[in-house]
Amino acid sequence: NNMRSVARSESKSILDEARKNASRILNEALIRAEKAQADADMLRRRVINFKHRFRQAVENELDMIDSIDENY
């Protein structure tokens, strides 16, 4: 009977430790996922900003080309 009690107690300790580890692993994964999402959002904003600046530069060059055509 004492052996069963010790086994139950030990199994409870093992399960408690496993639950703590699972909770910690899930928490760390959630933190990493949130960081990855934030990084992706920042990259998306940077790409949009780059495209806007590049488009503006190309339009400026085209305006310059048009003005050359009009002057000659």
JSON list of N, CA and C in Angstrom, two decimals:
[
{"chain": "A", "resi": 1, "resn": "ASN", "atom": "N", "xyz": [0.84, -1.20, 0.00]},
{"chain": "A", "resi": 1, "resn": "ASN", "atom": "CA", "xyz": [0.00, 0.00, 0.00]},
{"chain": "A", "resi": 1, "resn": "ASN", "atom": "C", "xyz": [0.88, 1.26, 0.00]},
{"chain": "A", "resi": 2, "resn": "ASN", "atom": "N", "xyz": [1.93, 1.23, 0.82]},
{"chain": "A", "resi": 2, "resn": "ASN", "atom": "CA", "xyz": [2.86, 2.36, 0.88]},
{"chain": "A", "resi": 2, "resn": "ASN", "atom": "C", "xyz": [3.56, 2.56, -0.46]},
{"chain": "A", "resi": 3, "resn": "MET", "atom": "N", "xyz": [3.85, 1.47, -1.13]},
{"chain": "A", "resi": 3, "resn": "MET", "atom": "CA", "xyz": [4.49, 1.54, -2.43]},
{"chain": "A", "resi": 3, "resn": "MET", "atom": "C", "xyz": [3.58, 2.24, -3.45]},
{"chain": "A", "resi": 4, "resn": "ARG", "atom": "N", "xyz": [2.30, 1.93, -3.38]},
{"chain": "A", "resi": 4, "resn": "ARG", "atom": "CA", "xyz": [1.33, 2.59, -4.27]},
{"chain": "A", "resi": 4, "resn": "ARG", "atom": "C", "xyz": [1.27, 4.09, -3.99]},
{"chain": "A", "resi": 5, "resn": "SER", "atom": "N", "xyz": [1.25, 4.42, -2.73]},
{"chain": "A", "resi": 5, "resn": "SER", "atom": "CA", "xyz": [1.19, 5.83, -2.33]},
{"chain": "A", "resi": 5, "resn": "SER", "atom": "C", "xyz": [2.42, 6.59, -2.84]},
{"chain": "A", "resi": 6, "resn": "VAL", "atom": "N", "xyz": [3.57, 5.98, -2.71]},
{"chain": "A", "resi": 6, "resn": "VAL", "atom": "CA", "xyz": [4.81, 6.60, -3.19]},
{"chain": "A", "resi": 6, "resn": "VAL", "atom": "C", "xyz": [4.75, 6.73, -4.71]},
{"chain": "A", "resi": 7, "resn": "ALA", "atom": "N", "xyz": [4.27, 5.70, -5.38]},
{"chain": "A", "resi": 7, "resn": "ALA", "atom": "CA", "xyz": [4.18, 5.73, -6.84]},
{"chain": "A", "resi": 7, "resn": "ALA", "atom": "C", "xyz": [3.21, 6.81, -7.30]},
{"chain": "A", "resi": 8, "resn": "ARG", "atom": "N", "xyz": [2.07, 6.93, -6.62]},
{"chain": "A", "resi": 8, "resn": "ARG", "atom": "CA", "xyz": [1.10, 7.98, -6.97]},
{"chain": "A", "resi": 8, "resn": "ARG", "atom": "C", "xyz": [1.71, 9.37, -6.76]},
{"chain": "A", "resi": 9, "resn": "SER", "atom": "N", "xyz": [2.36, 9.52, -5.65]},
{"chain": "A", "resi": 9, "resn": "SER", "atom": "CA", "xyz": [2.98, 10.81, -5.35]},
{"chain": "A", "resi": 9, "resn": "SER", "atom": "C", "xyz": [4.05, 11.15, -6.39]},
{"chain": "A", "resi": 10, "resn": "GLU", "atom": "N", "xyz": [4.84, 10.17, -6.76]},
{"chain": "A", "resi": 10, "resn": "GLU", "atom": "CA", "xyz": [5.88, 10.38, -7.75]},
{"chain": "A", "resi": 10, "resn": "GLU", "atom": "C", "xyz": [5.27, 10.69, -9.12]},
{"chain": "A", "resi": 11, "resn": "SER", "atom": "N", "xyz": [4.23, 9.96, -9.47]},
{"chain": "A", "resi": 11, "resn": "SER", "atom": "CA", "xyz": [3.59, 10.21, -10.76]},
{"chain": "A", "resi": 11, "resn": "SER", "atom": "C", "xyz": [2.94, 11.59, -10.79]},
{"chain": "A", "resi": 12, "resn": "LYS", "atom": "N", "xyz": [2.36, 12.02, -9.66]},
{"chain": "A", "resi": 12, "resn": "LYS", "atom": "CA", "xyz": [1.79, 13.37, -9.58]},
{"chain": "A", "resi": 12, "resn": "LYS", "atom": "C", "xyz": [2.88, 14.42, -9.76]},
{"chain": "A", "resi": 13, "resn": "SER", "atom": "N", "xyz": [4.02, 14.20, -9.13]},
{"chain": "A", "resi": 13, "resn": "SER", "atom": "CA", "xyz": [5.14, 15.15, -9.28]},
{"chain": "A", "resi": 13, "resn": "SER", "atom": "C", "xyz": [5.61, 15.21, -10.73]},
{"chain": "A", "resi": 14, "resn": "ILE", "atom": "N", "xyz": [5.69, 14.06, -11.37]},
{"chain": "A", "resi": 14, "resn": "ILE", "atom": "CA", "xyz": [6.12, 14.00, -12.77]},
{"chain": "A", "resi": 14, "resn": "ILE", "atom": "C", "xyz": [5.12, 14.74, -13.65]},
{"chain": "A", "resi": 15, "resn": "LEU", "atom": "N", "xyz": [3.83, 14.51, -13.42]},
{"chain": "A", "resi": 15, "resn": "LEU", "atom": "CA", "xyz": [2.80, 15.18, -14.21]},
{"chain": "A", "resi": 15, "resn": "LEU", "atom": "C", "xyz": [2.82, 16.69, -13.98]},
{"chain": "A", "resi": 16, "resn": "ASP", "atom": "N", "xyz": [2.98, 17.11, -12.72]},
{"chain": "A", "resi": 16, "resn": "ASP", "atom": "CA", "xyz": [3.05, 18.54, -12.42]},
{"chain": "A", "resi": 16, "resn": "ASP", "atom": "C", "xyz": [4.22, 19.19, -13.14]},
{"chain": "A", "resi": 17, "resn": "GLU", "atom": "N", "xyz": [5.37, 18.54, -13.09]},
{"chain": "A", "resi": 17, "resn": "GLU", "atom": "CA", "xyz": [6.56, 19.06, -13.77]},
{"chain": "A", "resi": 17, "resn": "GLU", "atom": "C", "xyz": [6.34, 19.12, -15.29]},
{"chain": "A", "resi": 18, "resn": "ALA", "atom": "N", "xyz": [5.71, 18.09, -15.83]},
{"chain": "A", "resi": 18, "resn": "ALA", "atom": "CA", "xyz": [5.43, 18.07, -17.27]},
{"chain": "A", "resi": 18, "resn": "ALA", "atom": "C", "xyz": [4.48, 19.20, -17.65]},
{"chain": "A", "resi": 19, "resn": "ARG", "atom": "N", "xyz": [3.48, 19.45, -16.83]},
{"chain": "A", "resi": 19, "resn": "ARG", "atom": "CA", "xyz": [2.54, 20.56, -17.10]},
{"chain": "A", "resi": 19, "resn": "ARG", "atom": "C", "xyz": [3.26, 21.91, -17.05]},
{"chain": "A", "resi": 20, "resn": "LYS", "atom": "N", "xyz": [4.15, 22.08, -16.06]},
{"chain": "A", "resi": 20, "resn": "LYS", "atom": "CA", "xyz": [4.91, 23.33, -15.97]},
{"chain": "A", "resi": 20, "resn": "LYS", "atom": "C", "xyz": [5.78, 23.51, -17.22]},
{"chain": "A", "resi": 21, "resn": "ASN", "atom": "N", "xyz": [6.45, 22.44, -17.63]},
{"chain": "A", "resi": 21, "resn": "ASN", "atom": "CA", "xyz": [7.29, 22.51, -18.82]},
{"chain": "A", "resi": 21, "resn": "ASN", "atom": "C", "xyz": [6.47, 22.82, -20.06]},
{"chain": "A", "resi": 22, "resn": "ALA", "atom": "N", "xyz": [5.32, 22.17, -20.18]},
{"chain": "A", "resi": 22, "resn": "ALA", "atom": "CA", "xyz": [4.46, 22.42, -21.33]},
{"chain": "A", "resi": 22, "resn": "ALA", "atom": "C", "xyz": [3.99, 23.87, -21.35]},
{"chain": "A", "resi": 23, "resn": "SER", "atom": "N", "xyz": [3.63, 24.37, -20.20]},
{"chain": "A", "resi": 23, "resn": "SER", "atom": "CA", "xyz": [3.18, 25.76, -20.10]},
{"chain": "A", "resi": 23, "resn": "SER", "atom": "C", "xyz": [4.30, 26.73, -20.47]},
{"chain": "A", "resi": 24, "resn": "ARG", "atom": "N", "xyz": [5.50, 26.46, -19.99]},
{"chain": "A", "resi": 24, "resn": "ARG", "atom": "CA", "xyz": [6.66, 27.31, -20.31]},
{"chain": "A", "resi": 24, "resn": "ARG", "atom": "C", "xyz": [6.96, 27.26, -21.80]},
{"chain": "A", "resi": 25, "resn": "ILE", "atom": "N", "xyz": [6.93, 26.06, -22.37]},
{"chain": "A", "resi": 25, "resn": "ILE", "atom": "CA", "xyz": [7.21, 25.91, -23.81]},
{"chain": "A", "resi": 25, "resn": "ILE", "atom": "C", "xyz": [6.17, 26.66, -24.63]},
{"chain": "A", "resi": 26, "resn": "LEU", "atom": "N", "xyz": [4.92, 26.53, -24.27]},
{"chain": "A", "resi": 26, "resn": "LEU", "atom": "CA", "xyz": [3.86, 27.24, -25.00]},
{"chain": "A", "resi": 26, "resn": "LEU", "atom": "C", "xyz": [4.01, 28.75, -24.87]},
{"chain": "A", "resi": 27, "resn": "ASN", "atom": "N", "xyz": [4.34, 29.21, -23.68]},
{"chain": "A", "resi": 27, "resn": "ASN", "atom": "CA", "xyz": [4.53, 30.64, -23.46]},
{"chain": "A", "resi": 27, "resn": "ASN", "atom": "C", "xyz": [5.69, 31.17, -24.30]},
{"chain": "A", "resi": 28, "resn": "GLU", "atom": "N", "xyz": [6.80, 30.45, -24.32]},
{"chain": "A", "resi": 28, "resn": "GLU", "atom": "CA", "xyz": [7.95, 30.87, -25.13]},
{"chain": "A", "resi": 28, "resn": "GLU", "atom": "C", "xyz": [7.60, 30.87, -26.62]},
{"chain": "A", "resi": 29, "resn": "ALA", "atom": "N", "xyz": [6.85, 29.87, -27.05]},
{"chain": "A", "resi": 29, "resn": "ALA", "atom": "CA", "xyz": [6.44, 29.81, -28.46]},
{"chain": "A", "resi": 29, "resn": "ALA", "atom": "C", "xyz": [5.53, 30.98, -28.81]},
{"chain": "A", "resi": 30, "resn": "LEU", "atom": "N", "xyz": [4.65, 31.34, -27.91]},
{"chain": "A", "resi": 30, "resn": "LEU", "atom": "CA", "xyz": [3.76, 32.47, -28.14]},
{"chain": "A", "resi": 30, "resn": "LEU", "atom": "C", "xyz": [4.56, 33.77, -28.24]},
{"chain": "A", "resi": 31, "resn": "ILE", "atom": "N", "xyz": [5.53, 33.94, -27.37]},
{"chain": "A", "resi": 31, "resn": "ILE", "atom": "CA", "xyz": [6.37, 35.14, -27.41]},
{"chain": "A", "resi": 31, "resn": "ILE", "atom": "C", "xyz": [7.13, 35.20, -28.73]},
{"chain": "A", "resi": 32, "resn": "ARG", "atom": "N", "xyz": [7.69, 34.07, -29.16]},
{"chain": "A", "resi": 32, "resn": "ARG", "atom": "CA", "xyz": [8.43, 34.05, -30.44]},
{"chain": "A", "resi": 32, "resn": "ARG", "atom": "C", "xyz": [7.50, 34.32, -31.61]},
{"chain": "A", "resi": 33, "resn": "ALA", "atom": "N", "xyz": [6.28, 33.79, -31.56]},
{"chain": "A", "resi": 33, "resn": "ALA", "atom": "CA", "xyz": [5.32, 34.03, -32.64]},
{"chain": "A", "resi": 33, "resn": "ALA", "atom": "C", "xyz": [4.93, 35.50, -32.70]},
{"chain": "A", "resi": 34, "resn": "GLU", "atom": "N", "xyz": [4.72, 36.11, -31.55]},
{"chain": "A", "resi": 34, "resn": "GLU", "atom": "CA", "xyz": [4.38, 37.54, -31.52]},
{"chain": "A", "resi": 34, "resn": "GLU", "atom": "C", "xyz": [5.52, 38.39, -32.07]},
{"chain": "A", "resi": 35, "resn": "LYS", "atom": "N", "xyz": [6.75, 38.02, -31.74]},
{"chain": "A", "resi": 35, "resn": "LYS", "atom": "CA", "xyz": [7.91, 38.76, -32.26]},
{"chain": "A", "resi": 35, "resn": "LYS", "atom": "C", "xyz": [8.02, 38.58, -33.77]},
{"chain": "A", "resi": 36, "resn": "ALA", "atom": "N", "xyz": [7.80, 37.36, -34.24]},
{"chain": "A", "resi": 36, "resn": "ALA", "atom": "CA", "xyz": [7.86, 37.11, -35.68]},
{"chain": "A", "resi": 36, "resn": "ALA", "atom": "C", "xyz": [6.79, 37.92, -36.40]},
{"chain": "A", "resi": 37, "resn": "GLN", "atom": "N", "xyz": [5.60, 38.02, -35.81]},
{"chain": "A", "resi": 37, "resn": "GLN", "atom": "CA", "xyz": [4.53, 38.81, -36.42]},
{"chain": "A", "resi": 37, "resn": "GLN", "atom": "C", "xyz": [4.90, 40.29, -36.45]},
{"chain": "A", "resi": 38, "resn": "ALA", "atom": "N", "xyz": [5.48, 40.78, -35.36]},
{"chain": "A", "resi": 38, "resn": "ALA", "atom": "CA", "xyz": [5.90, 42.18, -35.32]},
{"chain": "A", "resi": 38, "resn": "ALA", "atom": "C", "xyz": [6.99, 42.44, -36.35]},
{"chain": "A", "resi": 39, "resn": "ASP", "atom": "N", "xyz": [7.93, 41.51, -36.48]},
{"chain": "A", "resi": 39, "resn": "ASP", "atom": "CA", "xyz": [8.99, 41.66, -37.49]},
{"chain": "A", "resi": 39, "resn": "ASP", "atom": "C", "xyz": [8.40, 41.66, -38.90]},
{"chain": "A", "resi": 40, "resn": "ALA", "atom": "N", "xyz": [7.44, 40.79, -39.15]},
{"chain": "A", "resi": 40, "resn": "ALA", "atom": "CA", "xyz": [6.81, 40.72, -40.46]},
{"chain": "A", "resi": 40, "resn": "ALA", "atom": "C", "xyz": [6.05, 42.01, -40.76]},
{"chain": "A", "resi": 41, "resn": "ASP", "atom": "N", "xyz": [5.36, 42.55, -39.76]},
{"chain": "A", "resi": 41, "resn": "ASP", "atom": "CA", "xyz": [4.64, 43.81, -39.94]},
{"chain": "A", "resi": 41, "resn": "ASP", "atom": "C", "xyz": [5.59, 44.95, -40.25]},
{"chain": "A", "resi": 42, "resn": "MET", "atom": "N", "xyz": [6.73, 45.00, -39.53]},
{"chain": "A", "resi": 42, "resn": "MET", "atom": "CA", "xyz": [7.72, 46.05, -39.78]},
{"chain": "A", "resi": 42, "resn": "MET", "atom": "C", "xyz": [8.29, 45.91, -41.18]},
{"chain": "A", "resi": 43, "resn": "LEU", "atom": "N", "xyz": [8.59, 44.69, -41.60]},
{"chain": "A", "resi": 43, "resn": "LEU", "atom": "CA", "xyz": [9.13, 44.46, -42.94]},
{"chain": "A", "resi": 43, "resn": "LEU", "atom": "C", "xyz": [8.11, 44.87, -44.00]},
{"chain": "A", "resi": 44, "resn": "ARG", "atom": "N", "xyz": [6.84, 44.54, -43.77]},
{"chain": "A", "resi": 44, "resn": "ARG", "atom": "CA", "xyz": [5.78, 44.92, -44.70]},
{"chain": "A", "resi": 44, "resn": "ARG", "atom": "C", "xyz": [5.71, 46.45, -44.85]},
{"chain": "A", "resi": 45, "resn": "ARG", "atom": "N", "xyz": [5.81, 47.16, -43.72]},
{"chain": "A", "resi": 45, "resn": "ARG", "atom": "CA", "xyz": [5.79, 48.63, -43.77]},
{"chain": "A", "resi": 45, "resn": "ARG", "atom": "C", "xyz": [7.01, 49.17, -44.50]},
{"chain": "A", "resi": 46, "resn": "ARG", "atom": "N", "xyz": [8.16, 48.55, -44.28]},
{"chain": "A", "resi": 46, "resn": "ARG", "atom": "CA", "xyz": [9.37, 49.00, -44.96]},
{"chain": "A", "resi": 46, "resn": "ARG", "atom": "C", "xyz": [9.28, 48.77, -46.47]},
{"chain": "A", "resi": 47, "resn": "VAL", "atom": "N", "xyz": [8.71, 47.65, -46.88]},
{"chain": "A", "resi": 47, "resn": "VAL", "atom": "CA", "xyz": [8.54, 47.38, -48.31]},
{"chain": "A", "resi": 47, "resn": "VAL", "atom": "C", "xyz": [7.60, 48.40, -48.94]},
{"chain": "A", "resi": 48, "resn": "ILE", "atom": "N", "xyz": [6.50, 48.69, -48.26]},
{"chain": "A", "resi": 48, "resn": "ILE", "atom": "CA", "xyz": [5.54, 49.68, -48.77]},
{"chain": "A", "resi": 48, "resn": "ILE", "atom": "C", "xyz": [6.22, 51.04, -48.89]},
{"chain": "A", "resi": 49, "resn": "ASN", "atom": "N", "xyz": [6.99, 51.42, -47.87]},
{"chain": "A", "resi": 49, "resn": "ASN", "atom": "CA", "xyz": [7.69, 52.69, -47.89]},
{"chain": "A", "resi": 49, "resn": "ASN", "atom": "C", "xyz": [8.71, 52.73, -49.03]},
{"chain": "A", "resi": 50, "resn": "PHE", "atom": "N", "xyz": [9.46, 51.65, -49.22]},
{"chain": "A", "resi": 50, "resn": "PHE", "atom": "CA", "xyz": [10.44, 51.58, -50.31]},
{"chain": "A", "resi": 50, "resn": "PHE", "atom": "C", "xyz": [9.74, 51.72, -51.66]},
{"chain": "A", "resi": 51, "resn": "LYS", "atom": "N", "xyz": [8.65, 51.00, -51.84]},
{"chain": "A", "resi": 51, "resn": "LYS", "atom": "CA", "xyz": [7.92, 51.07, -53.11]},
{"chain": "A", "resi": 51, "resn": "LYS", "atom": "C", "xyz": [7.44, 52.49, -53.38]},
{"chain": "A", "resi": 52, "resn": "HIS", "atom": "N", "xyz": [6.95, 53.16, -52.34]},
{"chain": "A", "resi": 52, "resn": "HIS", "atom": "CA", "xyz": [6.48, 54.54, -52.50]},
{"chain": "A", "resi": 52, "resn": "HIS", "atom": "C", "xyz": [7.63, 55.46, -52.91]},
{"chain": "A", "resi": 53, "resn": "ARG", "atom": "N", "xyz": [8.76, 55.35, -52.22]},
{"chain": "A", "resi": 53, "resn": "ARG", "atom": "CA", "xyz": [9.91, 56.20, -52.54]},
{"chain": "A", "resi": 53, "resn": "ARG", "atom": "C", "xyz": [10.47, 55.88, -53.93]},
{"chain": "A", "resi": 54, "resn": "PHE", "atom": "N", "xyz": [10.50, 54.61, -54.30]},
{"chain": "A", "resi": 54, "resn": "PHE", "atom": "CA", "xyz": [11.00, 54.21, -55.61]},
{"chain": "A", "resi": 54, "resn": "PHE", "atom": "C", "xyz": [10.08, 54.72, -56.71]},
{"chain": "A", "resi": 55, "resn": "ARG", "atom": "N", "xyz": [8.77, 54.55, -56.48]},
{"chain": "A", "resi": 55, "resn": "ARG", "atom": "CA", "xyz": [7.80, 55.04, -57.46]},
{"chain": "A", "resi": 55, "resn": "ARG", "atom": "C", "xyz": [7.94, 56.55, -57.65]},
{"chain": "A", "resi": 56, "resn": "GLN", "atom": "N", "xyz": [8.12, 57.28, -56.55]},
{"chain": "A", "resi": 56, "resn": "GLN", "atom": "CA", "xyz": [8.29, 58.74, -56.62]},
{"chain": "A", "resi": 56, "resn": "GLN", "atom": "C", "xyz": [9.55, 59.10, -57.39]},
{"chain": "A", "resi": 57, "resn": "ALA", "atom": "N", "xyz": [10.64, 58.37, -57.16]},
{"chain": "A", "resi": 57, "resn": "ALA", "atom": "CA", "xyz": [11.89, 58.64, -57.88]},
{"chain": "A", "resi": 57, "resn": "ALA", "atom": "C", "xyz": [11.72, 58.39, -59.37]},
{"chain": "A", "resi": 58, "resn": "VAL", "atom": "N", "xyz": [11.04, 57.30, -59.73]},
{"chain": "A", "resi": 58, "resn": "VAL", "atom": "CA", "xyz": [10.80, 57.00, -61.15]},
{"chain": "A", "resi": 58, "resn": "VAL", "atom": "C", "xyz": [9.92, 58.07, -61.78]},
{"chain": "A", "resi": 59, "resn": "GLU", "atom": "N", "xyz": [8.88, 58.50, -61.07]},
{"chain": "A", "resi": 59, "resn": "GLU", "atom": "CA", "xyz": [8.01, 59.55, -61.60]},
{"chain": "A", "resi": 59, "resn": "GLU", "atom": "C", "xyz": [8.78, 60.86, -61.79]},
{"chain": "A", "resi": 60, "resn": "ASN", "atom": "N", "xyz": [9.68, 61.17, -60.86]},
{"chain": "A", "resi": 60, "resn": "ASN", "atom": "CA", "xyz": [10.49, 62.37, -61.01]},
{"chain": "A", "resi": 60, "resn": "ASN", "atom": "C", "xyz": [11.37, 62.28, -62.25]},
{"chain": "A", "resi": 61, "resn": "GLU", "atom": "N", "xyz": [11.96, 61.12, -62.47]},
{"chain": "A", "resi": 61, "resn": "GLU", "atom": "CA", "xyz": [12.79, 60.92, -63.66]},
{"chain": "A", "resi": 61, "resn": "GLU", "atom": "C", "xyz": [11.95, 61.04, -64.94]},
{"chain": "A", "resi": 62, "resn": "LEU", "atom": "N", "xyz": [10.76, 60.48, -64.92]},
{"chain": "A", "resi": 62, "resn": "LEU", "atom": "CA", "xyz": [9.88, 60.58, -66.09]},
{"chain": "A", "resi": 62, "resn": "LEU", "atom": "C", "xyz": [9.48, 62.03, -66.34]},
{"chain": "A", "resi": 63, "resn": "ASP", "atom": "N", "xyz": [9.20, 62.78, -65.28]},
{"chain": "A", "resi": 63, "resn": "ASP", "atom": "CA", "xyz": [8.89, 64.20, -65.44]},
{"chain": "A", "resi": 63, "resn": "ASP", "atom": "C", "xyz": [10.07, 64.93, -66.07]},
{"chain": "A", "resi": 64, "resn": "MET", "atom": "N", "xyz": [11.29, 64.58, -65.65]},
{"chain": "A", "resi": 64, "resn": "MET", "atom": "CA", "xyz": [12.47, 65.21, -66.20]},
{"chain": "A", "resi": 64, "resn": "MET", "atom": "C", "xyz": [12.60, 64.86, -67.69]},
{"chain": "A", "resi": 65, "resn": "ILE", "atom": "N", "xyz": [12.35, 63.61, -68.05]},
{"chain": "A", "resi": 65, "resn": "ILE", "atom": "CA", "xyz": [12.39, 63.19, -69.45]},
{"chain": "A", "resi": 65, "resn": "ILE", "atom": "C", "xyz": [11.34, 63.94, -70.27]},
{"chain": "A", "resi": 66, "resn": "ASP", "atom": "N", "xyz": [10.14, 64.05, -69.71]},
{"chain": "A", "resi": 66, "resn": "ASP", "atom": "CA", "xyz": [9.08, 64.78, -70.40]},
{"chain": "A", "resi": 66, "resn": "ASP", "atom": "C", "xyz": [9.47, 66.24, -70.62]},
{"chain": "A", "resi": 67, "resn": "SER", "atom": "N", "xyz": [10.11, 66.85, -69.63]},
{"chain": "A", "resi": 67, "resn": "SER", "atom": "CA", "xyz": [10.49, 68.27, -69.78]},
{"chain": "A", "resi": 67, "resn": "SER", "atom": "C", "xyz": [11.58, 68.40, -70.84]},
{"chain": "A", "resi": 68, "resn": "ILE", "atom": "N", "xyz": [12.45, 67.43, -70.96]},
{"chain": "A", "resi": 68, "resn": "ILE", "atom": "CA", "xyz": [13.48, 67.48, -72.01]},
{"chain": "A", "resi": 68, "resn": "ILE", "atom": "C", "xyz": [12.81, 67.38, -73.37]},
{"chain": "A", "resi": 69, "resn": "ASP", "atom": "N", "xyz": [11.85, 66.47, -73.50]},
{"chain": "A", "resi": 69, "resn": "ASP", "atom": "CA", "xyz": [11.13, 66.32, -74.78]},
{"chain": "A", "resi": 69, "resn": "ASP", "atom": "C", "xyz": [10.42, 67.60, -75.15]},
{"chain": "A", "resi": 70, "resn": "GLU", "atom": "N", "xyz": [9.85, 68.30, -74.17]},
{"chain": "A", "resi": 70, "resn": "GLU", "atom": "CA", "xyz": [9.10, 69.52, -74.45]},
{"chain": "A", "resi": 70, "resn": "GLU", "atom": "C", "xyz": [10.03, 70.67, -74.85]},
{"chain": "A", "resi": 71, "resn": "ASN", "atom": "N", "xyz": [11.24, 70.65, -74.38]},
{"chain": "A", "resi": 71, "resn": "ASN", "atom": "CA", "xyz": [12.18, 71.74, -74.68]},
{"chain": "A", "resi": 71, "resn": "ASN", "atom": "C", "xyz": [12.89, 71.54, -76.01]},
{"chain": "A", "resi": 72, "resn": "TYR", "atom": "N", "xyz": [12.81, 70.37, -76.62]},
{"chain": "A", "resi": 72, "resn": "TYR", "atom": "CA", "xyz": [13.53, 70.12, -77.87]},
{"chain": "A", "resi": 72, "resn": "TYR", "atom": "C", "xyz": [12.61, 69.71, -78.96]}
]
